[in-house]
PDB file of C-alpha atoms in Angstrom:
ATOM      1  CA  MET O   1     -45.788  10.568  11.036  1.00  0.00           C
ATOM      2  CA  ILE O   2     -45.649  10.090   7.398  1.00  0.00           C
ATOM      3  CA  GLY O   3     -43.078  12.572   5.868  1.00  0.00           C
ATOM      4  CA  PRO O   4     -43.106  13.768   2.353  1.00  0.00           C
ATOM      5  CA  PRO O   5     -42.829  11.344  -0.502  1.00  0.00           C
ATOM      6  CA  GLN O   6     -39.530  10.679  -1.948  1.00  0.00           C
ATOM      7  CA  PRO O   7     -38.413  11.093  -5.416  1.00  0.00           C
ATOM      8  CA  PHE O   8     -37.040   8.032  -7.206  1.00  0.00           C
ATOM      9  CA  GLU O   9     -35.158   7.457 -10.894  1.00  0.00           C
ATOM     10  CA  VAL O  10     -34.837   3.909 -12.301  1.00  0.00           C
ATOM     11  CA  LYS O  11     -33.063   2.813 -15.553  1.00  0.00           C
ATOM     12  CA  ILE O  12     -35.168   0.704 -17.679  1.00  0.00           C
ATOM     13  CA  GLU O  13     -35.087  -0.240 -21.302  1.00  0.00           C
ATOM     14  CA  GLY O  14     -32.811   2.557 -22.548  1.00  0.00           C
ATOM     15  CA  ALA O  15     -34.873   5.024 -20.690  1.00  0.00           C
ATOM     16  CA  THR O  16     -35.165   6.564 -17.238  1.00  0.00           C
ATOM     17  CA  MET O  17     -38.479   6.353 -14.938  1.00  0.00           C
ATOM     18  CA  SER O  18     -38.831   9.320 -12.549  1.00  0.00           C
ATOM     19  CA  GLY O  19     -41.514   9.637  -9.705  1.00  0.00           C
ATOM     20  CA  LEU O  20     -42.823   9.964  -6.156  1.00  0.00           C
ATOM     21  CA  ILE O  21     -43.203   7.153  -3.655  1.00  0.00           C
ATOM     22  CA  SER O  22     -44.454   6.650  -0.171  1.00  0.00           C
ATOM     23  CA  VAL O  23     -43.465   3.438   1.576  1.00  0.00           C
ATOM     24  CA  ALA O  24     -45.463   2.063   4.240  1.00  0.00           C
ATOM     25  CA  GLU O  25     -44.249  -0.300   6.989  1.00  0.00           C
ATOM     26  CA  GLU O  26     -45.303  -3.814   6.316  1.00  0.00           C
ATOM     27  CA  PRO O  27     -47.734  -2.586   3.154  1.00  0.00           C
ATOM     28  CA  ARG O  28     -51.028  -4.586   2.536  1.00  0.00           C
ATOM     29  CA  ALA O  29     -50.583  -3.594  -1.076  1.00  0.00           C
ATOM     30  CA  VAL O  30     -49.231  -0.875  -3.456  1.00  0.00           C
ATOM     31  CA  ILE O  31     -51.417   1.869  -5.027  1.00  0.00           C
ATOM     32  CA  VAL O  32     -49.911   3.006  -8.501  1.00  0.00           C
ATOM     33  CA  ALA O  33     -51.102   6.237  -9.190  1.00  0.00           C
ATOM     34  CA  LEU O  34     -50.916   7.577 -12.799  1.00  0.00           C
ATOM     35  CA  HIS O  35     -51.339  11.047 -13.336  1.00  0.00           C
ATOM     36  CA  GLY O  36     -53.186  12.947 -16.021  1.00  0.00           C
ATOM     37  CA  GLY O  37     -52.287  14.903 -19.276  1.00  0.00           C
ATOM     38  CA  ALA O  38     -49.942  18.010 -18.750  1.00  0.00           C
ATOM     39  CA  THR O  39     -49.278  17.418 -15.080  1.00  0.00           C
ATOM     40  CA  THR O  40     -47.015  15.693 -12.716  1.00  0.00           C
ATOM     41  CA  PRO O  41     -46.706  12.917  -9.926  1.00  0.00           C
ATOM     42  CA  GLU O  42     -46.942  15.894  -7.532  1.00  0.00           C
ATOM     43  CA  TYR O  43     -50.812  15.866  -8.340  1.00  0.00           C
ATOM     44  CA  TYR O  44     -51.224  13.159  -5.843  1.00  0.00           C
ATOM     45  CA  ASP O  45     -49.262  15.088  -3.358  1.00  0.00           C
ATOM     46  CA  ALA O  46     -51.832  18.091  -3.060  1.00  0.00           C
ATOM     47  CA  PRO O  47     -49.085  20.744  -2.871  1.00  0.00           C
ATOM     48  CA  GLY O  48     -49.590  22.924   0.159  1.00  0.00           C
ATOM     49  CA  HIS O  49     -52.237  20.558   1.479  1.00  0.00           C
ATOM     50  CA  PRO O  50     -50.394  17.347   2.911  1.00  0.00           C
ATOM     51  CA  ARG O  51     -53.537  16.121   4.511  1.00  0.00           C
ATOM     52  CA  HIS O  52     -55.135  15.830   1.303  1.00  0.00           C
ATOM     53  CA  SER O  53     -52.058  14.056  -0.211  1.00  0.00           C
ATOM     54  CA  LEU O  54     -53.007  10.593  -1.430  1.00  0.00           C
ATOM     55  CA  LEU O  55     -49.148   9.570  -1.336  1.00  0.00           C
ATOM     56  CA  ARG O  56     -49.011  10.242   2.474  1.00  0.00           C
ATOM     57  CA  LEU O  57     -52.305   9.209   3.388  1.00  0.00           C
ATOM     58  CA  GLY O  58     -52.040   5.884   1.591  1.00  0.00           C
ATOM     59  CA  ALA O  59     -48.678   5.173   3.359  1.00  0.00           C
ATOM     60  CA  ALA O  60     -50.145   6.241   6.844  1.00  0.00           C
ATOM     61  CA  LEU O  61     -52.985   3.657   6.326  1.00  0.00           C
ATOM     62  CA  GLY O  62     -50.831   0.745   5.326  1.00  0.00           C
ATOM     63  CA  LEU O  63     -50.517   1.105   1.777  1.00  0.00           C
ATOM     64  CA  THR O  64     -47.387   1.905  -0.214  1.00  0.00           C
ATOM     65  CA  VAL O  65     -47.964   4.457  -3.037  1.00  0.00           C
ATOM     66  CA  VAL O  66     -45.920   4.989  -6.148  1.00  0.00           C
ATOM     67  CA  ALA O  67     -46.909   8.014  -8.313  1.00  0.00           C
ATOM     68  CA  PRO O  68     -44.360   7.587 -11.639  1.00  0.00           C
ATOM     69  CA  ASP O  69     -44.000  10.041 -14.242  1.00  0.00           C
ATOM     70  CA  ARG O  70     -45.819   8.437 -17.163  1.00  0.00           C
ATOM     71  CA  PRO O  71     -43.784   7.658 -20.271  1.00  0.00           C
ATOM     72  CA  GLY O  72     -42.907  10.862 -21.839  1.00  0.00           C
ATOM     73  CA  TYR O  73     -42.908  12.752 -18.792  1.00  0.00           C
ATOM     74  CA  GLY O  74     -40.307  13.626 -16.147  1.00  0.00           C
ATOM     75  CA  ALA O  75     -36.695  12.028 -16.627  1.00  0.00           C
ATOM     76  CA  SER O  76     -38.063   9.856 -19.734  1.00  0.00           C
ATOM     77  CA  ARG O  77     -39.104  13.254 -21.619  1.00  0.00           C
ATOM     78  CA  GLY O  78     -35.787  14.014 -23.335  1.00  0.00           C
ATOM     79  CA  MET O  79     -35.033  10.300 -23.979  1.00  0.00           C
ATOM     80  CA  MET O  80     -38.351   9.037 -25.431  1.00  0.00           C
ATOM     81  CA  GLY O  81     -39.549  12.475 -27.347  1.00  0.00           C
ATOM     82  CA  ASP O  82     -43.331  12.938 -28.776  1.00  0.00           C
ATOM     83  CA  ASP O  83     -43.749   9.294 -30.254  1.00  0.00           C
ATOM     84  CA  VAL O  84     -44.301   6.429 -28.082  1.00  0.00           C
ATOM     85  CA  SER O  85     -46.427   3.817 -29.111  1.00  0.00           C
ATOM     86  CA  PRO O  86     -49.122   2.316 -26.782  1.00  0.00           C
ATOM     87  CA  ALA O  87     -47.513  -0.806 -26.272  1.00  0.00           C
ATOM     88  CA  ARG O  88     -44.226   0.827 -25.378  1.00  0.00           C
ATOM     89  CA  GLN O  89     -45.946   2.901 -22.829  1.00  0.00           C
ATOM     90  CA  VAL O  90     -47.376  -0.271 -21.041  1.00  0.00           C
ATOM     91  CA  ASP O  91     -44.137  -2.148 -21.225  1.00  0.00           C
ATOM     92  CA  MET O  92     -42.097   0.692 -20.019  1.00  0.00           C
ATOM     93  CA  THR O  93     -44.457   1.392 -17.010  1.00  0.00           C
ATOM     94  CA  PHE O  94     -44.604  -2.407 -16.078  1.00  0.00           C
ATOM     95  CA  ALA O  95     -40.735  -2.517 -16.268  1.00  0.00           C
ATOM     96  CA  GLY O  96     -40.274   0.493 -14.258  1.00  0.00           C
ATOM     97  CA  LEU O  97     -42.686  -0.468 -11.561  1.00  0.00           C
ATOM     98  CA  HIS O  98     -40.791  -3.911 -11.391  1.00  0.00           C
ATOM     99  CA  GLU O  99     -37.470  -1.890 -10.692  1.00  0.00           C
ATOM    100  CA  VAL O 100     -38.835   0.600  -8.163  1.00  0.00           C
ATOM    101  CA  LEU O 101     -40.550  -2.363  -6.101  1.00  0.00           C
ATOM    102  CA  LYS O 102     -38.211  -5.268  -6.588  1.00  0.00           C
ATOM    103  CA  HIS O 103     -36.668  -4.858  -3.416  1.00  0.00           C
ATOM    104  CA  ARG O 104     -39.414  -3.529  -1.404  1.00  0.00           C
ATOM    105  CA  GLU O 105     -42.572  -5.373   0.065  1.00  0.00           C
ATOM    106  CA  LYS O 106     -45.600  -5.313  -2.097  1.00  0.00           C
ATOM    107  CA  GLY O 107     -47.979  -7.000   0.212  1.00  0.00           C
ATOM    108  CA  ALA O 108     -50.934  -8.526  -1.741  1.00  0.00           C
ATOM    109  CA  GLY O 109     -49.924  -6.854  -5.059  1.00  0.00           C
ATOM    110  CA  LEU O 110     -50.716  -3.713  -7.032  1.00  0.00           C
ATOM    111  CA  PHE O 111     -53.605  -1.584  -7.583  1.00  0.00           C
ATOM    112  CA  LEU O 112     -53.847   0.702 -10.422  1.00  0.00           C
ATOM    113  CA  LEU O 113     -55.550   4.075 -10.431  1.00  0.00           C
ATOM    114  CA  GLY O 114     -55.684   6.644 -13.064  1.00  0.00           C
ATOM    115  CA  HIS O 115     -56.752  10.202 -13.548  1.00  0.00           C
ATOM    116  CA  SER O 116     -57.907  11.704 -16.683  1.00  0.00           C
ATOM    117  CA  GLN O 117     -55.451  10.772 -19.365  1.00  0.00           C
ATOM    118  CA  GLY O 118     -53.661   8.598 -16.835  1.00  0.00           C
ATOM    119  CA  CYS O 119     -56.978   6.418 -16.981  1.00  0.00           C
ATOM    120  CA  VAL O 120     -55.609   5.541 -20.964  1.00  0.00           C
ATOM    121  CA  LEU O 121     -52.441   3.739 -19.498  1.00  0.00           C
ATOM    122  CA  ALA O 122     -54.154   2.576 -16.426  1.00  0.00           C
ATOM    123  CA  MET O 123     -56.962   0.542 -18.607  1.00  0.00           C
ATOM    124  CA  ARG O 124     -54.266  -0.529 -21.400  1.00  0.00           C
ATOM    125  CA  MET O 125     -52.273  -1.981 -18.292  1.00  0.00           C
ATOM    126  CA  ALA O 126     -55.371  -3.661 -16.856  1.00  0.00           C
ATOM    127  CA  ALA O 127     -56.539  -4.938 -20.105  1.00  0.00           C
ATOM    128  CA  ASP O 128     -52.968  -6.277 -20.676  1.00  0.00           C
ATOM    129  CA  PRO O 129     -52.354 -10.238 -19.810  1.00  0.00           C
ATOM    130  CA  ARG O 130     -49.988  -9.058 -16.918  1.00  0.00           C
ATOM    131  CA  GLY O 131     -52.726  -6.918 -15.654  1.00  0.00           C
ATOM    132  CA  SER O 132     -55.030 -10.133 -14.716  1.00  0.00           C
ATOM    133  CA  ALA O 133     -52.898 -10.220 -11.471  1.00  0.00           C
ATOM    134  CA  ILE O 134     -53.679  -6.641 -10.252  1.00  0.00           C
ATOM    135  CA  LEU O 135     -56.061  -6.069  -7.213  1.00  0.00           C
ATOM    136  CA  GLY O 136     -58.181  -3.479  -8.899  1.00  0.00           C
ATOM    137  CA  LEU O 137     -58.634  -0.479 -10.884  1.00  0.00           C
ATOM    138  CA  GLU O 138     -59.913   3.092 -10.142  1.00  0.00           C
ATOM    139  CA  ILE O 139     -60.384   5.671 -12.848  1.00  0.00           C
ATOM    140  CA  ALA O 140     -61.348   9.330 -12.340  1.00  0.00           C
ATOM    141  CA  GLY O 141     -62.200  12.333 -14.412  1.00  0.00           C
ATOM    142  CA  THR O 142     -62.750  10.531 -17.659  1.00  0.00           C
ATOM    143  CA  GLY O 143     -65.533   9.267 -20.015  1.00  0.00           C
ATOM    144  CA  VAL O 144     -66.816   8.201 -23.425  1.00  0.00           C
ATOM    145  CA  GLU O 145     -68.772  11.275 -24.112  1.00  0.00           C
ATOM    146  CA  LEU O 146     -67.941  14.849 -23.753  1.00  0.00           C
ATOM    147  CA  ASN O 147     -69.868  17.283 -21.274  1.00  0.00           C
ATOM    148  CA  ALA O 148     -72.128  19.594 -23.305  1.00  0.00           C
ATOM    149  CA  ARG O 149     -69.916  22.612 -22.003  1.00  0.00           C
ATOM    150  CA  ALA O 150     -66.772  20.816 -23.413  1.00  0.00           C
ATOM    151  CA  HIS O 151     -68.528  20.747 -26.762  1.00  0.00           C
ATOM    152  CA  SER O 152     -69.485  24.274 -26.760  1.00  0.00           C
ATOM    153  CA  ALA O 153     -65.931  25.366 -25.785  1.00  0.00           C
ATOM    154  CA  ARG O 154     -64.414  23.271 -28.409  1.00  0.00           C
ATOM    155  CA  ARG O 155     -66.860  24.866 -31.114  1.00  0.00           C
ATOM    156  CA  ALA O 156     -65.808  28.032 -29.833  1.00  0.00           C
ATOM    157  CA  ALA O 157     -62.184  27.675 -30.223  1.00  0.00           C
ATOM    158  CA  ARG O 158     -62.511  26.034 -33.731  1.00  0.00           C
ATOM    159  CA  GLN O 159     -64.220  29.261 -34.689  1.00  0.00           C
ATOM    160  CA  GLY O 160     -61.293  31.433 -33.440  1.00  0.00           C
ATOM    161  CA  GLY O 161     -62.234  31.992 -30.000  1.00  0.00           C
ATOM    162  CA  GLU O 162     -60.120  31.813 -26.647  1.00  0.00           C
ATOM    163  CA  ARG O 163     -58.581  28.256 -26.048  1.00  0.00           C
ATOM    164  CA  SER O 164     -58.495  29.090 -22.488  1.00  0.00           C
ATOM    165  CA  GLY O 165     -62.002  28.236 -22.276  1.00  0.00           C
ATOM    166  CA  LEU O 166     -61.246  24.718 -22.654  1.00  0.00           C
ATOM    167  CA  ARG O 167     -58.458  24.553 -20.121  1.00  0.00           C
ATOM    168  CA  ASN O 168     -60.709  26.379 -17.587  1.00  0.00           C
ATOM    169  CA  LEU O 169     -63.168  23.610 -17.720  1.00  0.00           C
ATOM    170  CA  LEU O 170     -60.764  21.324 -16.138  1.00  0.00           C
ATOM    171  CA  TRP O 171     -60.545  23.823 -12.987  1.00  0.00           C
ATOM    172  CA  GLU O 172     -64.001  24.922 -12.573  1.00  0.00           C
ATOM    173  CA  PRO O 173     -66.031  25.661 -10.403  1.00  0.00           C
ATOM    174  CA  ALA O 174     -63.032  27.885  -9.054  1.00  0.00           C
ATOM    175  CA  TYR O 175     -64.114  27.853  -5.542  1.00  0.00           C
ATOM    176  CA  LEU O 176     -63.649  23.962  -5.509  1.00  0.00           C
ATOM    177  CA  TYR O 177     -59.815  24.743  -5.859  1.00  0.00           C
ATOM    178  CA  GLU O 178     -59.598  27.638  -3.408  1.00  0.00           C
ATOM    179  CA  GLY O 179     -56.085  28.030  -2.242  1.00  0.00           C
ATOM    180  CA  ARG O 180     -54.843  25.182  -4.454  1.00  0.00           C
ATOM    181  CA  SER O 181     -51.993  25.114  -6.746  1.00  0.00           C
ATOM    182  CA  ARG O 182     -52.196  23.746 -10.480  1.00  0.00           C
ATOM    183  CA  VAL O 183     -49.677  21.100 -11.062  1.00  0.00           C
ATOM    184  CA  LEU O 184     -48.599  21.814 -14.775  1.00  0.00           C
ATOM    185  CA  SER O 185     -46.328  20.262 -17.252  1.00  0.00           C
ATOM    186  CA  SER O 186     -45.757  20.105 -20.822  1.00  0.00           C
ATOM    187  CA  ALA O 187     -47.398  17.001 -22.635  1.00  0.00           C
ATOM    188  CA  PRO O 188     -45.807  14.939 -25.258  1.00  0.00           C
ATOM    189  CA  ALA O 189     -47.386  15.264 -28.593  1.00  0.00           C
ATOM    190  CA  PHE O 190     -48.843  11.465 -28.656  1.00  0.00           C
ATOM    191  CA  GLU O 191     -51.329  12.519 -25.928  1.00  0.00           C
ATOM    192  CA  GLY O 192     -53.159  14.400 -28.662  1.00  0.00           C
ATOM    193  CA  VAL O 193     -53.714  11.465 -30.424  1.00  0.00           C
ATOM    194  CA  ASP O 194     -54.559   9.310 -27.646  1.00  0.00           C
ATOM    195  CA  ALA O 195     -57.258  11.892 -26.388  1.00  0.00           C
ATOM    196  CA  SER O 196     -58.860  11.982 -29.845  1.00  0.00           C
ATOM    197  CA  THR O 197     -59.482   8.352 -30.004  1.00  0.00           C
ATOM    198  CA  TRP O 198     -60.001   7.609 -26.242  1.00  0.00           C
ATOM    199  CA  PRO O 199     -63.757   7.079 -26.324  1.00  0.00           C
ATOM    200  CA  THR O 200     -63.409   4.565 -29.090  1.00  0.00           C
ATOM    201  CA  GLU O 201     -60.313   2.672 -27.155  1.00  0.00           C
ATOM    202  CA  PHE O 202     -62.283   2.878 -23.816  1.00  0.00           C
ATOM    203  CA  ALA O 203     -65.144   0.848 -25.556  1.00  0.00           C
ATOM    204  CA  VAL O 204     -62.372  -1.560 -26.810  1.00  0.00           C
ATOM    205  CA  LEU O 205     -60.305  -1.995 -23.558  1.00  0.00           C
ATOM    206  CA  ALA O 206     -63.357  -2.192 -20.974  1.00  0.00           C
ATOM    207  CA  PRO O 207     -64.503  -5.684 -21.915  1.00  0.00           C
ATOM    208  CA  GLU O 208     -60.877  -6.882 -21.578  1.00  0.00           C
ATOM    209  CA  ILE O 209     -60.662  -6.138 -17.980  1.00  0.00           C
ATOM    210  CA  SER O 210     -61.535  -8.682 -15.471  1.00  0.00           C
ATOM    211  CA  VAL O 211     -60.632  -7.216 -11.866  1.00  0.00           C
ATOM    212  CA  PRO O 212     -62.847  -5.138  -9.915  1.00  0.00           C
ATOM    213  CA  VAL O 213     -63.314  -1.546 -11.143  1.00  0.00           C
ATOM    214  CA  ARG O 214     -64.337   1.695  -9.642  1.00  0.00           C
ATOM    215  CA  ILE O 215     -65.492   4.602 -11.535  1.00  0.00           C
ATOM    216  CA  SER O 216     -65.415   8.268 -10.080  1.00  0.00           C
ATOM    217  CA  LEU O 217     -66.350  11.722 -11.426  1.00  0.00           C
ATOM    218  CA  GLY O 218     -66.801  14.922  -9.658  1.00  0.00           C
ATOM    219  CA  ASP O 219     -70.495  16.123  -9.130  1.00  0.00           C
ATOM    220  CA  HIS O 220     -69.157  19.275 -11.003  1.00  0.00           C
ATOM    221  CA  GLU O 221     -67.337  17.421 -13.851  1.00  0.00           C
ATOM    222  CA  PHE O 222     -67.481  19.826 -16.625  1.00  0.00           C
ATOM    223  CA  TRP O 223     -65.087  18.111 -19.395  1.00  0.00           C
ATOM    224  CA  TRP O 224     -66.853  14.560 -19.496  1.00  0.00           C
ATOM    225  CA  GLN O 225     -70.426  13.682 -19.189  1.00  0.00           C
ATOM    226  CA  GLU O 226     -71.571  14.485 -15.683  1.00  0.00           C
ATOM    227  CA  PRO O 227     -72.825  11.686 -13.398  1.00  0.00           C
ATOM    228  CA  PRO O 228     -75.123   9.794 -13.074  1.00  0.00           C
ATOM    229  CA  ALA O 229     -75.266   9.242 -16.857  1.00  0.00           C
ATOM    230  CA  GLY O 230     -71.613   9.627 -17.372  1.00  0.00           C
ATOM    231  CA  LEU O 231     -70.740   6.825 -14.909  1.00  0.00           C
ATOM    232  CA  SER O 232     -73.419   4.394 -16.292  1.00  0.00           C
ATOM    233  CA  ALA O 233     -72.229   4.819 -19.686  1.00  0.00           C
ATOM    234  CA  MET O 234     -68.599   3.740 -18.477  1.00  0.00           C
ATOM    235  CA  ALA O 235     -69.940   1.047 -16.212  1.00  0.00           C
ATOM    236  CA  ASN O 236     -71.992  -0.535 -18.737  1.00  0.00           C
ATOM    237  CA  LEU O 237     -68.687  -1.342 -20.878  1.00  0.00           C
ATOM    238  CA  PHE O 238     -66.990  -3.519 -18.010  1.00  0.00           C
ATOM    239  CA  VAL O 239     -68.925  -6.782 -18.860  1.00  0.00           C
ATOM    240  CA  ARG O 240     -66.193  -9.086 -17.618  1.00  0.00           C
ATOM    241  CA  SER O 241     -65.181  -7.306 -14.552  1.00  0.00           C
ATOM    242  CA  GLU O 242     -66.171  -9.462 -11.254  1.00  0.00           C
ATOM    243  CA  ARG O 243     -67.427  -6.185  -9.793  1.00  0.00           C
ATOM    244  CA  VAL O 244     -68.148  -2.492 -10.981  1.00  0.00           C
ATOM    245  CA  VAL O 245     -68.679   0.252  -8.470  1.00  0.00           C
ATOM    246  CA  THR O 246     -69.553   4.006  -9.655  1.00  0.00           C
ATOM    247  CA  HIS O 247     -68.761   7.013  -7.420  1.00  0.00           C
ATOM    248  CA  GLU O 248     -70.136  10.522  -7.502  1.00  0.00           C
ATOM    249  CA  GLN O 249     -67.638  12.687  -5.561  1.00  0.00           C
ATOM    250  CA  TYR O 250     -69.314  15.393  -3.634  1.00  0.00           C
ATOM    251  CA  GLN O 251     -67.926  19.113  -4.133  1.00  0.00           C
ATOM    252  CA  SER O 252     -65.361  18.087  -6.778  1.00  0.00           C
ATOM    253  CA  GLY O 253     -64.624  19.138 -10.174  1.00  0.00           C
ATOM    254  CA  HIS O 254     -62.427  17.374 -12.681  1.00  0.00           C
ATOM    255  CA  ASN O 255     -59.462  17.189 -10.537  1.00  0.00           C
ATOM    256  CA  THR O 256     -60.341  14.919  -7.880  1.00  0.00           C
ATOM    257  CA  SER O 257     -57.110  14.916  -6.131  1.00  0.00           C
ATOM    258  CA  LEU O 258     -56.509  18.473  -5.868  1.00  0.00           C
ATOM    259  CA  GLY O 259     -59.932  20.195  -4.891  1.00  0.00           C
ATOM    260  CA  ILE O 260     -61.181  20.944  -1.449  1.00  0.00           C
ATOM    261  CA  SER O 261     -62.900  17.342  -1.561  1.00  0.00           C
ATOM    262  CA  ALA O 262     -59.493  15.585  -2.504  1.00  0.00           C
ATOM    263  CA  LEU O 263     -59.088  14.057   1.215  1.00  0.00           C
ATOM    264  CA  ALA O 264     -62.660  12.606   0.952  1.00  0.00           C
ATOM    265  CA  TYR O 265     -61.951  11.210  -2.559  1.00  0.00           C
ATOM    266  CA  HIS O 266     -58.829   9.567  -1.422  1.00  0.00           C
ATOM    267  CA  LEU O 267     -60.452   8.099   1.768  1.00  0.00           C
ATOM    268  CA  THR O 268     -63.134   6.472  -0.558  1.00  0.00           C
ATOM    269  CA  THR O 269     -60.411   5.049  -2.972  1.00  0.00           C
ATOM    270  CA  ILE O 270     -58.549   3.475  -0.163  1.00  0.00           C
ATOM    271  CA  ALA O 271     -61.726   1.962   0.992  1.00  0.00           C
ATOM    272  CA  PHE O 272     -62.216   0.674  -2.385  1.00  0.00           C
ATOM    273  CA  VAL O 273     -58.633  -0.737  -2.354  1.00  0.00           C
ATOM    274  CA  GLU O 274     -59.486  -2.661   0.982  1.00  0.00           C
ATOM    275  CA  GLU O 275     -62.551  -4.172  -0.360  1.00  0.00           C
ATOM    276  CA  CYS O 276     -60.373  -5.387  -3.394  1.00  0.00           C
ATOM    277  CA  LEU O 277     -58.105  -6.934  -0.661  1.00  0.00           C
ATOM    278  CA  LEU O 278     -61.211  -8.548   0.975  1.00  0.00           C
ATOM    279  CA  THR O 279     -61.732 -10.059  -2.272  1.00  0.00           C
ATOM    280  CA  HIS O 280     -58.121 -11.094  -2.977  1.00  0.00           C
ATOM    281  CA  ASP O 281     -58.085 -12.751   0.321  1.00  0.00           C
ATOM    282  CA  ARG O 282     -61.314 -14.681  -0.072  1.00  0.00           C
ATOM    283  CA  ILE O 283     -60.015 -16.019  -3.698  1.00  0.00           C
ATOM    284  CA  SER O 284     -56.770 -16.881  -1.914  1.00  0.00           C
ATOM    285  CA  GLY O 285     -58.540 -18.860   0.723  1.00  0.00           C
ATOM    286  CA  GLU O 286     -60.769 -20.712  -1.676  1.00  0.00           C
ATOM    287  CA  HIS O 287     -57.468 -21.762  -3.619  1.00  0.00           C
ATOM    288  CA  THR O 288     -55.868 -23.032  -0.333  1.00  0.00           C
ATOM    289  CA  GLU O 289     -59.100 -25.131   0.644  1.00  0.00           C
ATOM    290  CA  MET O 290     -59.145 -26.460  -2.987  1.00  0.00           C
ATOM    291  CA  GLU O 291     -55.533 -27.300  -2.656  1.00  0.00           C
ATOM    292  CA  ILE O 292     -56.013 -29.080   0.757  1.00  0.00           C
ATOM    293  CA  PHE O 293     -59.163 -30.688  -0.603  1.00  0.00           C
ATOM    294  CA  ASN O 294     -57.289 -32.188  -3.788  1.00  0.00           C
ATOM    295  CA  ALA O 295     -53.954 -33.117  -1.921  1.00  0.00           C
TER     296      ALA O 295
END
């Protein structure tokens, strides 16, 4: 039986990366799960609902799962402050993952998963030259166009209305999160800049990503453009990816890993990781055959 994930801290580049890890015995791969804005790695442990935890489920199914605090969160918060460049975020995360995993089995390699604001870092890493070696990419709770509800709530906030209406869009409809705890944290200031420019940056990063990609939205996504239009708008930008899959998660809001359908979402994510491993094995086999042929 898989127990609770273990906390970790590693020293890198004058800072500390913290997070949670669940280690599988003889893992076939490693899922790197990047949390969204104003939350923590516990997002992927579904507090109070261990059966729905990605960290525990992945390890039980033969995949080590690492959920780091993104730069500016956790142990790095006091060291890095509110101004961390995109390049620094990417470098620190790659370096931190190397330290966490250097004495652990990694199987076929890393698979990146990002949720909401975590998709910014996940896509930057996948578009980086170092990202060409990853097995695949899952992004969830993101988009290139806001939902009509979000546009309306932002207008109301600008006109002096309650800002809570904006936050609540991330946690509605309420029945989809019945009995679930919100996993909250303060956010570094640079995330406001990243969020404001994200649709433009998404369109720049997506064509640079060549690995398999899956894009997921809840069927009750109220912040970003809802499926199917929201999924299609993103998928069309991944012109170099060898495979692009879209997924509309039944009975899910914005927070796909915390609601009542979290287990279903995590199972489909792991199924996609397994498909990426099939692709990896096929390509590895083709390379082996070519080497033998050319010997």
